[in-house]
mmCIF file of C-alpha atoms and ligand atoms in Angstrom:
data_model
loop_
_atom_site.group_PDB
_atom_site.id
_atom_site.type_symbol
_atom_site.label_atom_id
_atom_site.label_comp_id
_atom_site.label_asym_id
_atom_site.label_seq_id
_atom_site.Cartn_x
_atom_site.Cartn_y
_atom_site.Cartn_z
ATOM 1 C CA MET A 1 29.062 61.246 -12.219
ATOM 2 C CA LEU A 2 28.637 59.182 -15.338
ATOM 3 C CA ALA A 3 31.991 57.875 -17.012
ATOM 4 C CA PHE A 4 32.920 55.563 -19.709
ATOM 5 C CA THR A 5 35.358 53.790 -17.956
ATOM 6 C CA THR A 6 33.640 51.225 -15.807
ATOM 7 C CA PRO A 7 35.087 49.449 -12.764
ATOM 8 C CA ALA A 8 34.395 45.904 -11.979
ATOM 9 C CA PRO A 9 31.863 44.303 -11.673
ATOM 10 C CA LEU A 10 30.174 46.128 -14.326
ATOM 11 C CA SER A 11 33.303 45.746 -16.892
ATOM 12 C CA ARG A 12 31.090 43.693 -19.230
ATOM 13 C CA LEU A 13 29.807 47.086 -19.844
ATOM 14 C CA SER A 14 32.875 48.652 -21.122
ATOM 15 C CA ALA A 15 32.011 49.255 -24.680
ATOM 16 C CA LEU A 16 29.221 50.955 -26.484
ATOM 17 C CA PRO A 17 26.733 48.988 -28.506
ATOM 18 C CA THR A 18 27.558 50.784 -31.724
ATOM 19 C CA THR A 19 31.272 50.156 -31.328
ATOM 20 C CA SER A 20 32.447 46.835 -33.028
ATOM 21 C CA LYS A 21 32.850 43.922 -30.630
ATOM 22 C CA CYS A 22 36.090 42.186 -30.428
ATOM 23 C CA PRO A 23 35.438 39.195 -32.948
ATOM 24 C CA THR A 24 37.330 36.874 -31.086
ATOM 25 C CA ARG A 25 38.883 36.598 -27.711
ATOM 26 C CA MET A 26 42.484 36.887 -27.221
ATOM 27 C CA THR A 27 43.734 33.597 -25.553
ATOM 28 C CA ALA A 28 46.945 33.136 -23.142
ATOM 29 C CA ALA A 29 48.333 30.938 -26.395
ATOM 30 C CA GLU A 30 48.494 34.141 -28.487
ATOM 31 C CA PRO A 31 50.366 36.822 -26.303
ATOM 32 C CA SER A 32 52.186 38.396 -29.415
ATOM 33 C CA ALA A 33 48.890 38.869 -31.220
ATOM 34 C CA ALA A 34 47.282 40.266 -28.219
ATOM 35 C CA ALA A 35 50.158 42.589 -27.807
ATOM 36 C CA LYS A 36 49.947 44.122 -31.104
ATOM 37 C CA GLN A 37 46.071 44.637 -30.920
ATOM 38 C CA PRO A 38 44.324 47.557 -29.193
ATOM 39 C CA LYS A 39 43.034 46.180 -25.886
ATOM 40 C CA PRO A 40 40.136 44.230 -26.634
ATOM 41 C CA LYS A 41 36.642 45.713 -25.930
ATOM 42 C CA LYS A 42 34.439 43.670 -23.903
ATOM 43 C CA GLU A 43 30.823 42.933 -24.959
ATOM 44 C CA VAL A 44 28.337 45.419 -23.613
ATOM 45 C CA LYS A 45 25.098 43.810 -22.678
ATOM 46 C CA ASP A 46 21.995 45.085 -23.879
ATOM 47 C CA ILE A 47 19.989 44.714 -20.485
ATOM 48 C CA TYR A 48 16.675 45.968 -21.208
ATOM 49 C CA THR A 49 15.532 45.172 -24.413
ATOM 50 C CA PRO A 50 14.415 41.544 -23.273
ATOM 51 C CA PHE A 51 12.309 43.334 -20.725
ATOM 52 C CA TRP A 52 10.728 45.712 -23.044
ATOM 53 C CA ASN A 53 10.349 42.728 -25.614
ATOM 54 C CA TYR A 54 8.348 40.768 -22.930
ATOM 55 C CA ALA A 55 6.174 43.730 -21.905
ATOM 56 C CA THR A 56 5.094 44.283 -25.318
ATOM 57 C CA LYS A 57 4.019 40.784 -25.874
ATOM 58 C CA VAL A 58 2.033 40.682 -22.699
ATOM 59 C CA LEU A 59 0.462 44.167 -23.274
ATOM 60 C CA GLU A 60 -0.467 43.056 -26.934
ATOM 61 C CA SER A 61 -1.907 39.775 -25.695
ATOM 62 C CA ARG A 62 -3.899 41.214 -22.728
ATOM 63 C CA LEU A 63 -4.784 44.514 -23.817
ATOM 64 C CA ASP A 64 -6.772 45.877 -26.657
ATOM 65 C CA LEU A 65 -3.947 48.465 -27.437
ATOM 66 C CA LYS A 66 -4.558 51.491 -29.421
ATOM 67 C CA PRO A 67 -1.888 53.876 -30.625
ATOM 68 C CA TYR A 68 -0.611 56.744 -28.755
ATOM 69 C CA THR A 69 0.779 59.850 -30.586
ATOM 70 C CA ILE A 70 4.312 60.518 -29.655
ATOM 71 C CA PRO A 71 5.237 64.209 -30.475
ATOM 72 C CA GLU A 72 6.992 64.520 -33.755
ATOM 73 C CA GLY A 73 10.889 64.169 -33.405
ATOM 74 C CA TYR A 74 10.494 62.457 -29.986
ATOM 75 C CA GLU A 75 10.180 58.835 -31.211
ATOM 76 C CA GLN A 76 13.797 58.472 -31.306
ATOM 77 C CA LYS A 77 16.704 60.706 -30.522
ATOM 78 C CA GLU A 78 20.428 60.152 -30.849
ATOM 79 C CA ALA A 79 23.527 62.105 -29.659
ATOM 80 C CA MET A 80 27.206 61.510 -29.688
ATOM 81 C CA VAL A 81 28.521 61.796 -26.138
ATOM 82 C CA GLY A 82 31.868 61.947 -24.743
ATOM 83 C CA LYS A 83 35.129 62.603 -26.685
ATOM 84 C CA GLY A 84 37.619 60.713 -28.769
ATOM 85 C CA LYS A 85 38.019 56.914 -28.211
ATOM 86 C CA ARG A 86 35.111 57.327 -25.405
ATOM 87 C CA ALA A 87 32.867 58.892 -27.566
ATOM 88 C CA GLY A 88 29.620 56.912 -28.395
ATOM 89 C CA ILE A 89 25.885 57.309 -29.146
ATOM 90 C CA VAL A 90 23.203 57.469 -26.630
ATOM 91 C CA ARG A 91 19.848 56.645 -28.063
ATOM 92 C CA THR A 92 16.497 57.088 -26.572
ATOM 93 C CA ASP A 93 13.441 55.051 -28.260
ATOM 94 C CA SER A 94 9.924 56.052 -26.974
ATOM 95 C CA TYR A 95 6.850 53.786 -27.273
ATOM 96 C CA ALA A 96 3.301 54.579 -26.428
ATOM 97 C CA TYR A 97 -0.042 53.005 -26.179
ATOM 98 C CA SER A 98 -3.600 53.720 -24.749
ATOM 99 C CA THR A 99 -6.558 51.662 -23.990
ATOM 100 C CA ASP A 100 -9.984 52.242 -22.904
ATOM 101 C CA LYS A 101 -8.911 52.084 -19.084
ATOM 102 C CA LEU A 102 -5.416 53.355 -19.424
ATOM 103 C CA ARG A 103 -4.883 57.012 -20.597
ATOM 104 C CA GLN A 104 -1.282 56.434 -21.504
ATOM 105 C CA ILE A 105 1.251 53.281 -21.552
ATOM 106 C CA ARG A 106 4.573 54.853 -22.214
ATOM 107 C CA THR A 107 8.250 53.693 -22.267
ATOM 108 C CA ALA A 108 11.499 55.437 -22.705
ATOM 109 C CA HIS A 109 14.487 53.154 -23.630
ATOM 110 C CA VAL A 110 17.706 54.745 -23.368
ATOM 111 C CA GLN A 111 20.693 52.739 -24.882
ATOM 112 C CA GLY A 112 24.051 54.235 -24.174
ATOM 113 C CA GLY A 113 26.011 51.008 -23.595
ATOM 114 C CA ALA A 114 28.625 51.555 -21.021
ATOM 115 C CA LEU A 115 27.495 54.915 -20.069
ATOM 116 C CA LEU A 116 23.999 54.007 -19.129
ATOM 117 C CA GLN A 117 20.844 51.985 -20.025
ATOM 118 C CA VAL A 118 17.331 52.791 -18.834
ATOM 119 C CA LEU A 119 13.938 51.377 -19.305
ATOM 120 C CA ASN A 120 11.518 53.750 -17.697
ATOM 121 C CA PHE A 121 8.002 52.259 -18.166
ATOM 122 C CA VAL A 122 4.917 53.717 -16.896
ATOM 123 C CA MET A 123 1.244 53.102 -17.274
ATOM 124 C CA MET A 124 -1.228 55.796 -16.238
ATOM 125 C CA PRO A 125 -4.853 55.017 -15.822
ATOM 126 C CA GLY A 126 -7.769 57.263 -17.107
ATOM 127 C CA MET A 127 -9.063 59.671 -14.594
ATOM 128 C CA ASN A 128 -12.246 57.715 -14.132
ATOM 129 C CA TYR A 129 -10.271 54.845 -12.502
ATOM 130 C CA ASP A 130 -8.870 54.849 -9.020
ATOM 131 C CA LEU A 131 -6.065 52.467 -10.232
ATOM 132 C CA PRO A 132 -2.548 53.259 -9.110
ATOM 133 C CA PHE A 133 0.253 53.991 -11.782
ATOM 134 C CA PHE A 134 2.393 51.090 -12.708
ATOM 135 C CA GLY A 135 5.968 52.453 -12.511
ATOM 136 C CA ALA A 136 9.292 50.852 -13.481
ATOM 137 C CA ASP A 137 12.427 52.585 -13.428
ATOM 138 C CA LEU A 138 15.127 50.353 -14.513
ATOM 139 C CA VAL A 139 18.669 52.124 -14.571
ATOM 140 C CA THR A 140 22.198 50.852 -15.371
ATOM 141 C CA LEU A 141 24.783 53.275 -14.389
ATOM 142 C CA PRO A 142 28.554 52.389 -14.804
ATOM 143 C CA GLY A 143 28.786 51.865 -10.939
ATOM 144 C CA GLY A 144 25.706 49.571 -10.845
ATOM 145 C CA HIS A 145 21.861 49.186 -11.186
ATOM 146 C CA LEU A 146 19.285 51.044 -9.740
ATOM 147 C CA ILE A 147 15.782 49.370 -9.740
ATOM 148 C CA ALA A 148 12.366 50.977 -8.853
ATOM 149 C CA MET A 149 9.058 49.125 -9.361
ATOM 150 C CA ASP A 150 5.621 49.916 -7.944
ATOM 151 C CA MET A 151 2.069 50.299 -8.074
ATOM 152 C CA GLN A 152 1.876 54.098 -7.205
ATOM 153 C CA PRO A 153 -1.053 54.698 -5.192
ATOM 154 C CA LEU A 154 -3.518 57.721 -5.562
ATOM 155 C CA PHE A 155 -4.651 57.397 -2.061
ATOM 156 C CA HIS A 156 -3.167 56.141 1.376
ATOM 157 C CA THR A 157 -6.059 54.518 3.021
ATOM 158 C CA ASP A 158 -6.485 51.214 4.346
ATOM 159 C CA GLU A 159 -9.181 50.308 1.927
ATOM 160 C CA TYR A 160 -6.943 51.544 -0.852
ATOM 161 C CA ARG A 161 -4.130 49.417 0.169
ATOM 162 C CA GLN A 162 -6.119 46.484 0.439
ATOM 163 C CA LYS A 163 -7.401 46.763 -2.930
ATOM 164 C CA TYR A 164 -4.278 47.718 -4.750
ATOM 165 C CA ALA A 165 -1.127 46.654 -2.778
ATOM 166 C CA GLN A 166 -2.665 43.437 -0.869
ATOM 167 C CA PRO A 167 -2.823 41.464 -4.258
ATOM 168 C CA LEU A 168 0.793 41.667 -4.851
ATOM 169 C CA GLN A 169 2.019 41.282 -1.254
ATOM 170 C CA GLY A 170 3.296 37.767 -1.865
ATOM 171 C CA ALA A 171 5.132 38.777 -4.912
ATOM 172 C CA PHE A 172 6.589 41.759 -3.042
ATOM 173 C CA GLU A 173 7.623 39.401 -0.022
ATOM 174 C CA LYS A 174 9.284 37.010 -2.458
ATOM 175 C CA HIS A 175 11.175 39.306 -4.557
ATOM 176 C CA LYS A 176 12.479 41.640 -1.857
ATOM 177 C CA GLN A 177 14.448 38.574 -0.393
ATOM 178 C CA ASN A 178 16.460 38.928 -3.805
ATOM 179 C CA LEU A 179 16.250 42.772 -4.374
ATOM 180 C CA PRO A 180 16.992 44.245 -0.886
ATOM 181 C CA TRP A 181 16.071 47.871 0.068
ATOM 182 C CA GLY A 182 18.254 50.272 -2.036
ATOM 183 C CA GLY A 183 18.414 52.986 0.761
ATOM 184 C CA ASN A 184 19.188 56.547 0.212
ATOM 185 C CA PHE A 185 15.573 57.507 -0.959
ATOM 186 C CA PRO A 186 14.258 61.063 -1.733
ATOM 187 C CA VAL A 187 12.100 61.673 1.323
ATOM 188 C CA GLU A 188 9.535 64.011 -0.505
ATOM 189 C CA ALA A 189 9.088 60.999 -2.677
ATOM 190 C CA ALA A 190 7.879 58.746 -0.173
ATOM 191 C CA LYS A 191 4.172 59.571 -0.291
ATOM 192 C CA PHE A 192 3.959 58.517 -3.965
ATOM 193 C CA PHE A 193 5.113 55.131 -2.930
ATOM 194 C CA SER A 194 2.931 51.786 -1.902
ATOM 195 C CA PRO A 195 4.019 49.298 0.628
ATOM 196 C CA ILE A 196 5.068 46.974 -2.106
ATOM 197 C CA PHE A 197 7.505 49.388 -3.541
ATOM 198 C CA LEU A 198 10.607 47.275 -4.665
ATOM 199 C CA TRP A 199 13.751 49.381 -4.650
ATOM 200 C CA SER A 200 17.030 47.937 -4.904
ATOM 201 C CA ARG A 201 20.536 48.807 -6.140
ATOM 202 C CA PRO A 202 22.002 45.342 -7.429
ATOM 203 C CA LYS A 203 25.711 45.154 -8.482
ATOM 204 C CA GLU A 204 25.709 42.191 -10.713
ATOM 205 C CA ASP A 205 23.801 42.155 -14.114
ATOM 206 C CA GLU A 206 22.841 38.612 -13.342
ATOM 207 C CA VAL A 207 20.532 39.996 -10.545
ATOM 208 C CA VAL A 208 18.852 42.278 -13.069
ATOM 209 C CA GLU A 209 18.610 39.385 -15.582
ATOM 210 C CA THR A 210 17.123 36.951 -13.352
ATOM 211 C CA HIS A 211 15.472 38.386 -9.958
ATOM 212 C CA VAL A 212 14.726 41.799 -11.514
ATOM 213 C CA PHE A 213 13.122 40.015 -14.709
ATOM 214 C CA GLU A 214 10.888 37.775 -12.571
ATOM 215 C CA ALA A 215 9.883 40.525 -10.230
ATOM 216 C CA PHE A 216 9.187 42.641 -13.492
ATOM 217 C CA LYS A 217 7.009 39.876 -14.720
ATOM 218 C CA ASP A 218 4.888 39.502 -11.544
ATOM 219 C CA TYR A 219 4.262 43.166 -11.198
ATOM 220 C CA LEU A 220 3.202 43.528 -14.839
ATOM 221 C CA HIS A 221 0.708 40.816 -14.795
ATOM 222 C CA GLY A 222 -0.321 41.830 -11.384
ATOM 223 C CA TYR A 223 -0.998 45.324 -12.435
ATOM 224 C CA LEU A 224 -2.908 44.003 -15.651
ATOM 225 C CA ASP A 225 -5.117 41.847 -13.304
ATOM 226 C CA MET A 226 -6.211 44.809 -11.426
ATOM 227 C CA VAL A 227 -6.656 46.788 -14.673
ATOM 228 C CA ALA A 228 -9.045 43.861 -15.934
ATOM 229 C CA GLU A 229 -11.053 44.169 -12.610
ATOM 230 C CA ALA A 230 -11.329 47.934 -12.433
ATOM 231 C CA GLU A 231 -14.645 49.613 -12.674
ATOM 232 C CA PRO A 232 -15.303 53.130 -13.559
ATOM 233 C CA VAL A 233 -15.776 55.735 -10.959
ATOM 234 C CA THR A 234 -18.793 57.917 -11.437
ATOM 235 C CA ASP A 235 -19.068 59.775 -7.937
ATOM 236 C CA PRO A 236 -17.884 63.376 -8.896
ATOM 237 C CA ALA A 237 -16.431 63.810 -5.452
ATOM 238 C CA LYS A 238 -14.278 60.711 -5.979
ATOM 239 C CA LEU A 239 -13.595 61.820 -9.564
ATOM 240 C CA ALA A 240 -12.216 65.369 -8.232
ATOM 241 C CA GLU A 241 -9.990 63.469 -5.818
ATOM 242 C CA ILE A 242 -8.585 61.085 -8.552
ATOM 243 C CA ARG A 243 -7.824 64.056 -10.654
ATOM 244 C CA ASP A 244 -6.185 65.956 -7.887
ATOM 245 C CA SER A 245 -4.051 62.952 -6.877
ATOM 246 C CA GLN A 246 -3.100 62.043 -10.436
ATOM 247 C CA ILE A 247 -1.972 65.647 -11.220
ATOM 248 C CA ALA A 248 0.135 66.062 -7.983
ATOM 249 C CA TYR A 249 1.785 62.863 -8.759
ATOM 250 C CA LEU A 250 2.724 63.619 -12.475
ATOM 251 C CA ARG A 251 3.589 67.173 -11.566
ATOM 252 C CA TYR A 252 6.069 65.544 -9.138
ATOM 253 C CA ARG A 253 7.496 63.071 -11.309
ATOM 254 C CA ALA A 254 7.997 66.001 -14.177
ATOM 255 C CA GLU A 255 9.543 68.449 -11.925
ATOM 256 C CA LYS A 256 12.003 66.024 -10.140
ATOM 257 C CA ASP A 257 12.649 63.513 -12.857
ATOM 258 C CA PRO A 258 16.088 61.878 -12.063
ATOM 259 C CA ALA A 259 16.719 61.704 -15.817
ATOM 260 C CA ARG A 260 16.444 65.542 -16.391
ATOM 261 C CA GLY A 261 20.466 66.023 -15.948
ATOM 262 C CA MET A 262 21.215 63.177 -18.019
ATOM 263 C CA PHE A 263 18.912 64.405 -21.061
ATOM 264 C CA LEU A 264 20.128 67.852 -20.675
ATOM 265 C CA ARG A 265 23.723 66.966 -21.393
ATOM 266 C CA PHE A 266 22.847 64.725 -24.127
ATOM 267 C CA TYR A 267 20.020 66.368 -26.109
ATOM 268 C CA GLY A 268 19.824 70.037 -24.794
ATOM 269 C CA GLU A 269 17.129 71.782 -22.782
ATOM 270 C CA GLU A 270 14.456 72.407 -25.393
ATOM 271 C CA TRP A 271 14.288 68.705 -26.495
ATOM 272 C CA THR A 272 14.430 67.806 -22.716
ATOM 273 C CA GLU A 273 11.692 69.936 -21.546
ATOM 274 C CA GLU A 274 9.306 69.115 -24.295
ATOM 275 C CA TYR A 275 10.095 65.201 -23.714
ATOM 276 C CA ILE A 276 9.442 65.525 -20.122
ATOM 277 C CA HIS A 277 6.513 67.691 -20.079
ATOM 278 C CA GLY A 278 5.106 67.034 -23.781
ATOM 279 C CA PHE A 279 5.606 63.103 -23.609
ATOM 280 C CA LEU A 280 6.703 61.344 -20.388
ATOM 281 C CA PHE A 281 4.465 63.105 -18.032
ATOM 282 C CA ASP A 282 1.999 64.916 -20.254
ATOM 283 C CA LEU A 283 -1.065 64.949 -18.532
ATOM 284 C CA GLU A 284 -1.251 68.639 -17.447
ATOM 285 C CA LYS A 285 -0.480 69.454 -21.270
ATOM 286 C CA LYS A 286 -2.972 67.120 -22.564
ATOM 287 C CA ILE A 287 -5.464 68.902 -20.249
ATOM 288 C CA GLU A 288 -4.495 72.366 -21.078
ATOM 289 C CA SER A 289 -4.718 71.584 -24.846
ATOM 290 C CA GLY A 290 -8.072 69.664 -24.488
ATOM 291 C CA GLU A 291 -6.825 66.613 -25.970
ATOM 292 C CA TYR A 292 -7.500 64.922 -22.829
ATOM 293 C CA VAL A 293 -10.842 65.939 -21.055
ATOM 294 C CA PRO A 294 -10.918 64.815 -17.325
ATOM 295 C CA PRO A 295 -14.297 62.995 -16.438
ATOM 296 C CA VAL A 296 -16.728 65.135 -14.384
HETATM 297 N N1 DBV B 301 13.522 58.220 -14.337
HETATM 298 C C1 DBV B 301 12.464 58.594 -14.741
HETATM 299 C C2 DBV B 301 12.730 58.731 -16.272
HETATM 300 C C3 DBV B 301 13.713 58.343 -16.703
HETATM 301 C C4 DBV B 301 14.529 57.942 -15.434
HETATM 302 C C5 DBV B 301 11.599 59.257 -17.149
HETATM 303 C C6 DBV B 301 13.886 58.079 -19.050
HETATM 304 O O1 DBV B 301 11.546 59.015 -14.058
HETATM 305 C C7 DBV B 301 15.711 57.573 -15.419
HETATM 306 C C8 DBV B 301 14.222 57.992 -17.854
HETATM 307 N N2 DBV B 301 16.220 57.398 -12.860
HETATM 308 C C9 DBV B 301 16.646 57.436 -14.191
HETATM 309 C C10 DBV B 301 17.970 57.749 -14.222
HETATM 310 C C11 DBV B 301 18.391 57.740 -12.943
HETATM 311 C C12 DBV B 301 17.209 57.570 -12.007
HETATM 312 C C13 DBV B 301 17.249 57.500 -10.506
HETATM 313 C C14 DBV B 301 18.941 58.200 -15.326
HETATM 314 C C15 DBV B 301 19.853 58.019 -12.210
HETATM 315 C C16 DBV B 301 20.189 59.633 -12.012
HETATM 316 C C17 DBV B 301 21.417 59.727 -11.651
HETATM 317 O O2 DBV B 301 21.981 58.870 -10.562
HETATM 318 O O3 DBV B 301 22.048 60.291 -12.235
HETATM 319 C C18 DBV B 301 12.728 56.176 -8.994
HETATM 320 N N3 DBV B 301 14.938 56.776 -10.091
HETATM 321 C C19 DBV B 301 16.164 57.442 -9.790
HETATM 322 C C20 DBV B 301 16.294 57.634 -8.311
HETATM 323 C C21 DBV B 301 14.932 57.404 -7.930
HETATM 324 C C22 DBV B 301 14.283 56.786 -8.976
HETATM 325 C C23 DBV B 301 14.473 57.410 -6.474
HETATM 326 C C24 DBV B 301 17.289 57.859 -7.553
HETATM 327 C C25 DBV B 301 17.306 59.552 -7.548
HETATM 328 C C26 DBV B 301 17.955 60.167 -6.353
HETATM 329 O O4 DBV B 301 18.595 59.343 -5.693
HETATM 330 O O5 DBV B 301 17.605 61.233 -6.315
HETATM 331 N N4 DBV B 301 11.594 56.811 -11.137
HETATM 332 C C27 DBV B 301 11.934 57.171 -9.541
HETATM 333 C C28 DBV B 301 10.591 56.381 -9.063
HETATM 334 C C29 DBV B 301 9.947 55.911 -10.012
HETATM 335 C C30 DBV B 301 10.552 56.300 -11.239
HETATM 336 C C31 DBV B 301 10.369 56.498 -7.878
HETATM 337 C C32 DBV B 301 8.706 55.203 -10.031
HETATM 338 C C33 DBV B 301 8.744 53.839 -10.035
HETATM 339 O O6 DBV B 301 10.208 56.021 -12.283
#
């Protein structure tokens, strides 16, 4: 499904970031020069670095960040993908932090130029908070973009929606006008989403750079507002419910990770499974190893 050749309108993504850019644009005034040269490669935009740079600044300014250990060998991974002229490097960078309230804040940033670009950014609260998960899955494939952003709920009660979806209802209404429903959504995933789930498949880079970026900013700040307000839960019955719900969610994400196929192709099975279970959705492993002790 993934290909290096990119149809319009994503033709600007038709070279990999590691390949040299054509230094000067061929103009109509230089037809002979243009004819002798190989077809100029157009510039590939790095779409998600500005998103992550923005998020990092906000996280640093609004939270008291602590380091979160990324398993050795998983901070950065590169692989040559494709053959001949179409070969290029796909690089995955990982970033992680924690805070007193957020067990894990982590991002996977995949840079494969024309092949694909991904920013997958999730914030996972400690189990003594009933906070939702912050989830952003921003994906650029040769055929277009796939945008998912949500405050993924632990519970589906009116009270919970009032507390954790309502504050962002206005932002949701505003952004969904520019980011219409993307359709074709896995049914079994529905129970993990909130009423303010933004899910869209824009075609144009500009939509990502403008409307998606604005929504990203609002959702990020909205989530951090909720985190700032959150009070720890102490009721043992409630703690058990939070624990079950968090595990169900993260188990689902690990099992159904839509990036698994891509990672398998690029980096092989051993790396992929360890990356998914040992970093991206590591809660169960951390509990098993005793590195994370759920509150009781
Ligand atoms: N998705 C991840 C992680 C990724 C990632 C960790 C690091 O959870 C990337 C990478 N998502 C990724 C890629 C694709 C998708 C698709 C590469 C494209 C897969 C392909 O077409 O080959 C939202 N992401 C999707 C899809 C959904 C989501 C519904 C389409 C899958 C399908 O149609 O079956 N991911 C999903 C989700 C959240 C999320 C609901 C929460 C915000 O992060």
